Rosetta silent file (secondary structure, phi, psi, omega in degrees, C-alpha in Angstrom):
SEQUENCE: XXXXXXXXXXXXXXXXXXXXXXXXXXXXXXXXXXXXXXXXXXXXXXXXXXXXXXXXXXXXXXXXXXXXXXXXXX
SCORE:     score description
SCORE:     0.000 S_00000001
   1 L     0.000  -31.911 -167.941   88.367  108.699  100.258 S_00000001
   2 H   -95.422    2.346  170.534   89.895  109.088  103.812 S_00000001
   3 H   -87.345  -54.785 -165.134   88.093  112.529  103.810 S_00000001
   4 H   -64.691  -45.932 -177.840   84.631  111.306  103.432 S_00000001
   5 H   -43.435  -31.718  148.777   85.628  108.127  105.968 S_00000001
   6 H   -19.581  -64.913 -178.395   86.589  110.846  108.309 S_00000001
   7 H   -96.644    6.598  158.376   83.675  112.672  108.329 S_00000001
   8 L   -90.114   -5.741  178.403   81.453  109.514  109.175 S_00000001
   9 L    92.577   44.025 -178.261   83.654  108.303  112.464 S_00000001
  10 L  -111.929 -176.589 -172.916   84.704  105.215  109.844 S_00000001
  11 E  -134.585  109.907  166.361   88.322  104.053  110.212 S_00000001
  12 E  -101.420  109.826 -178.964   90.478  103.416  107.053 S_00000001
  13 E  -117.894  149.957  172.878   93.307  101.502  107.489 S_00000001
  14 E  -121.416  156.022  170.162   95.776  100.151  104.915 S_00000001
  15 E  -132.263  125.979 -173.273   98.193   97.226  105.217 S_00000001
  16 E  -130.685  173.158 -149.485  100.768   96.277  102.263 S_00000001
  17 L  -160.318    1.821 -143.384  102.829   92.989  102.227 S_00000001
  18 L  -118.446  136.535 -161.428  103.921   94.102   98.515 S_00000001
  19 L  -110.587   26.853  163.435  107.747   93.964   97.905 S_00000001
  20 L   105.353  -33.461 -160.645  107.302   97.102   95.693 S_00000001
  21 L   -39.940  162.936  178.195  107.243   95.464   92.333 S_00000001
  22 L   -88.029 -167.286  173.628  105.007   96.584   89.422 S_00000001
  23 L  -151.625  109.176  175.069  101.501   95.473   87.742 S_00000001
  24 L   -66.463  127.749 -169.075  100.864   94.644   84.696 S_00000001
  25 L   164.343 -174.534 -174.143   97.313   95.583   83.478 S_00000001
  26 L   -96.397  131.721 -177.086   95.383   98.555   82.294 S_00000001
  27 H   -77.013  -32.320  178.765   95.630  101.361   84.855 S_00000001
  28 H   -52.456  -71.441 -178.019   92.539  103.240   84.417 S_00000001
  29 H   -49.380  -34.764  163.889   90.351   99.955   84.849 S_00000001
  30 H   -64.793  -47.833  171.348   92.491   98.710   87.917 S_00000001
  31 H   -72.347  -28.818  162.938   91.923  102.027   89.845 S_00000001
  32 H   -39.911  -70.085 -172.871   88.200  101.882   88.706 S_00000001
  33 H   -59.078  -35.369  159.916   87.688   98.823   90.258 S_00000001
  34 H   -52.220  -58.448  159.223   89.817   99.941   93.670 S_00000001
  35 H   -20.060  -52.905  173.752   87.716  103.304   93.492 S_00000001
  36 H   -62.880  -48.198 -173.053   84.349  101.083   93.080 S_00000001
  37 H   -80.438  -42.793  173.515   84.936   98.666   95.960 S_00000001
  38 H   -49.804  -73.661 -172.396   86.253  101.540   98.454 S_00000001
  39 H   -22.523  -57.526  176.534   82.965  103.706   97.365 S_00000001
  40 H   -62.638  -41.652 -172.618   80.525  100.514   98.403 S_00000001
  41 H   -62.332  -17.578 -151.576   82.704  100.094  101.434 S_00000001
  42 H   -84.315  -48.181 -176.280   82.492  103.681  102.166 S_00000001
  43 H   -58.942  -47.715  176.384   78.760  103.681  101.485 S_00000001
  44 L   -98.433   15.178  169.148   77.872  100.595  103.220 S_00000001
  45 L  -106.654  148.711 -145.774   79.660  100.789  106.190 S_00000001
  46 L   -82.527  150.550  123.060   77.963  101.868  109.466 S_00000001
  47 L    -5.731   55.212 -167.220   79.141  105.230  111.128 S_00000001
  48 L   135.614    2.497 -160.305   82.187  103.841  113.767 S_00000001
  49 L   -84.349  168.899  147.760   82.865  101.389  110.975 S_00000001
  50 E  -167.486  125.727 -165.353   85.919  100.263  109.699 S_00000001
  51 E   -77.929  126.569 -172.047   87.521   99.437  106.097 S_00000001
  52 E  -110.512   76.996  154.852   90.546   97.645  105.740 S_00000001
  53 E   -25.304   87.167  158.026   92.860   97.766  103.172 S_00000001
  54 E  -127.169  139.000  161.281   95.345   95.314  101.895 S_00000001
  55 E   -62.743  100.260  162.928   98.046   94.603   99.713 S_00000001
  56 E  -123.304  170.624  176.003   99.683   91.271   99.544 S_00000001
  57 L  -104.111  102.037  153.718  101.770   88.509   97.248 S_00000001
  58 L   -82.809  129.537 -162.445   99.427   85.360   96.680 S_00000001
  59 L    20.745  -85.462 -171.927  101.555   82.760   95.468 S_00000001
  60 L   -93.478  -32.643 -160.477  102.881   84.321   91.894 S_00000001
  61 L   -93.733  164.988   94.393  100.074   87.514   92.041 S_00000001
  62 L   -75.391  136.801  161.913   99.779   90.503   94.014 S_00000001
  63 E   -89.166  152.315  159.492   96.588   90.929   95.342 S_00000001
  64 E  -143.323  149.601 -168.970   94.416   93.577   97.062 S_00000001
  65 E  -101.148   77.822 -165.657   92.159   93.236   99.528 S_00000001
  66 E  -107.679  115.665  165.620   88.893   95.754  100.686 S_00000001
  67 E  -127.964  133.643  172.295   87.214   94.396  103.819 S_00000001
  68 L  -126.534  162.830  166.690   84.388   95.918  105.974 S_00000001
  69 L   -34.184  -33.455 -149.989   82.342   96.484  108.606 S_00000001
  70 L   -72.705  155.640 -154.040   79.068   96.894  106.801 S_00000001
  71 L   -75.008    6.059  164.271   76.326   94.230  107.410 S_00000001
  72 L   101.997 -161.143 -167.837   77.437   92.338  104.107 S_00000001
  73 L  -144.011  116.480  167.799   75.845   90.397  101.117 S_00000001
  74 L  -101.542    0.000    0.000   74.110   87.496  102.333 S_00000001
């Protein structure tokens, strides 16, 4: 992923907040869905763009977080 963002000028950054701990869930389907939303960001973000990564603890959960440039969903 930070190879194709590369070769458009986009900027991938990650941020974690995560105190290392594990996640329960199916592994495959959780990296699908991180794979899927980085692809659309990757896809739908302009040229000069840039995709944001993060990791955090919401109350009880960790969460992650994919936010971008790209003009959006209105």
């Amino acid at each position: 992923m930070a190879v194709r963002a590369a070769t458009r000028g986009q900027d991938l950054l990650t941020r974690s907040e995560l105190a290392g701990g594990s996640v329960v869930g199916d592994a495959g389907r959780l990296e699908r869905v991180v794979v899927n939303l980085l692809t659309n960001a990757l896809k739908f973000t302009p040229e000069d763009g840039t995709i944001t990564v993060t990791g955090a603890r919401v109350n009880a959960a960790e969460a992650i977080s994919i936010a971008d440039t790209g003009i959006g969903i209105s």
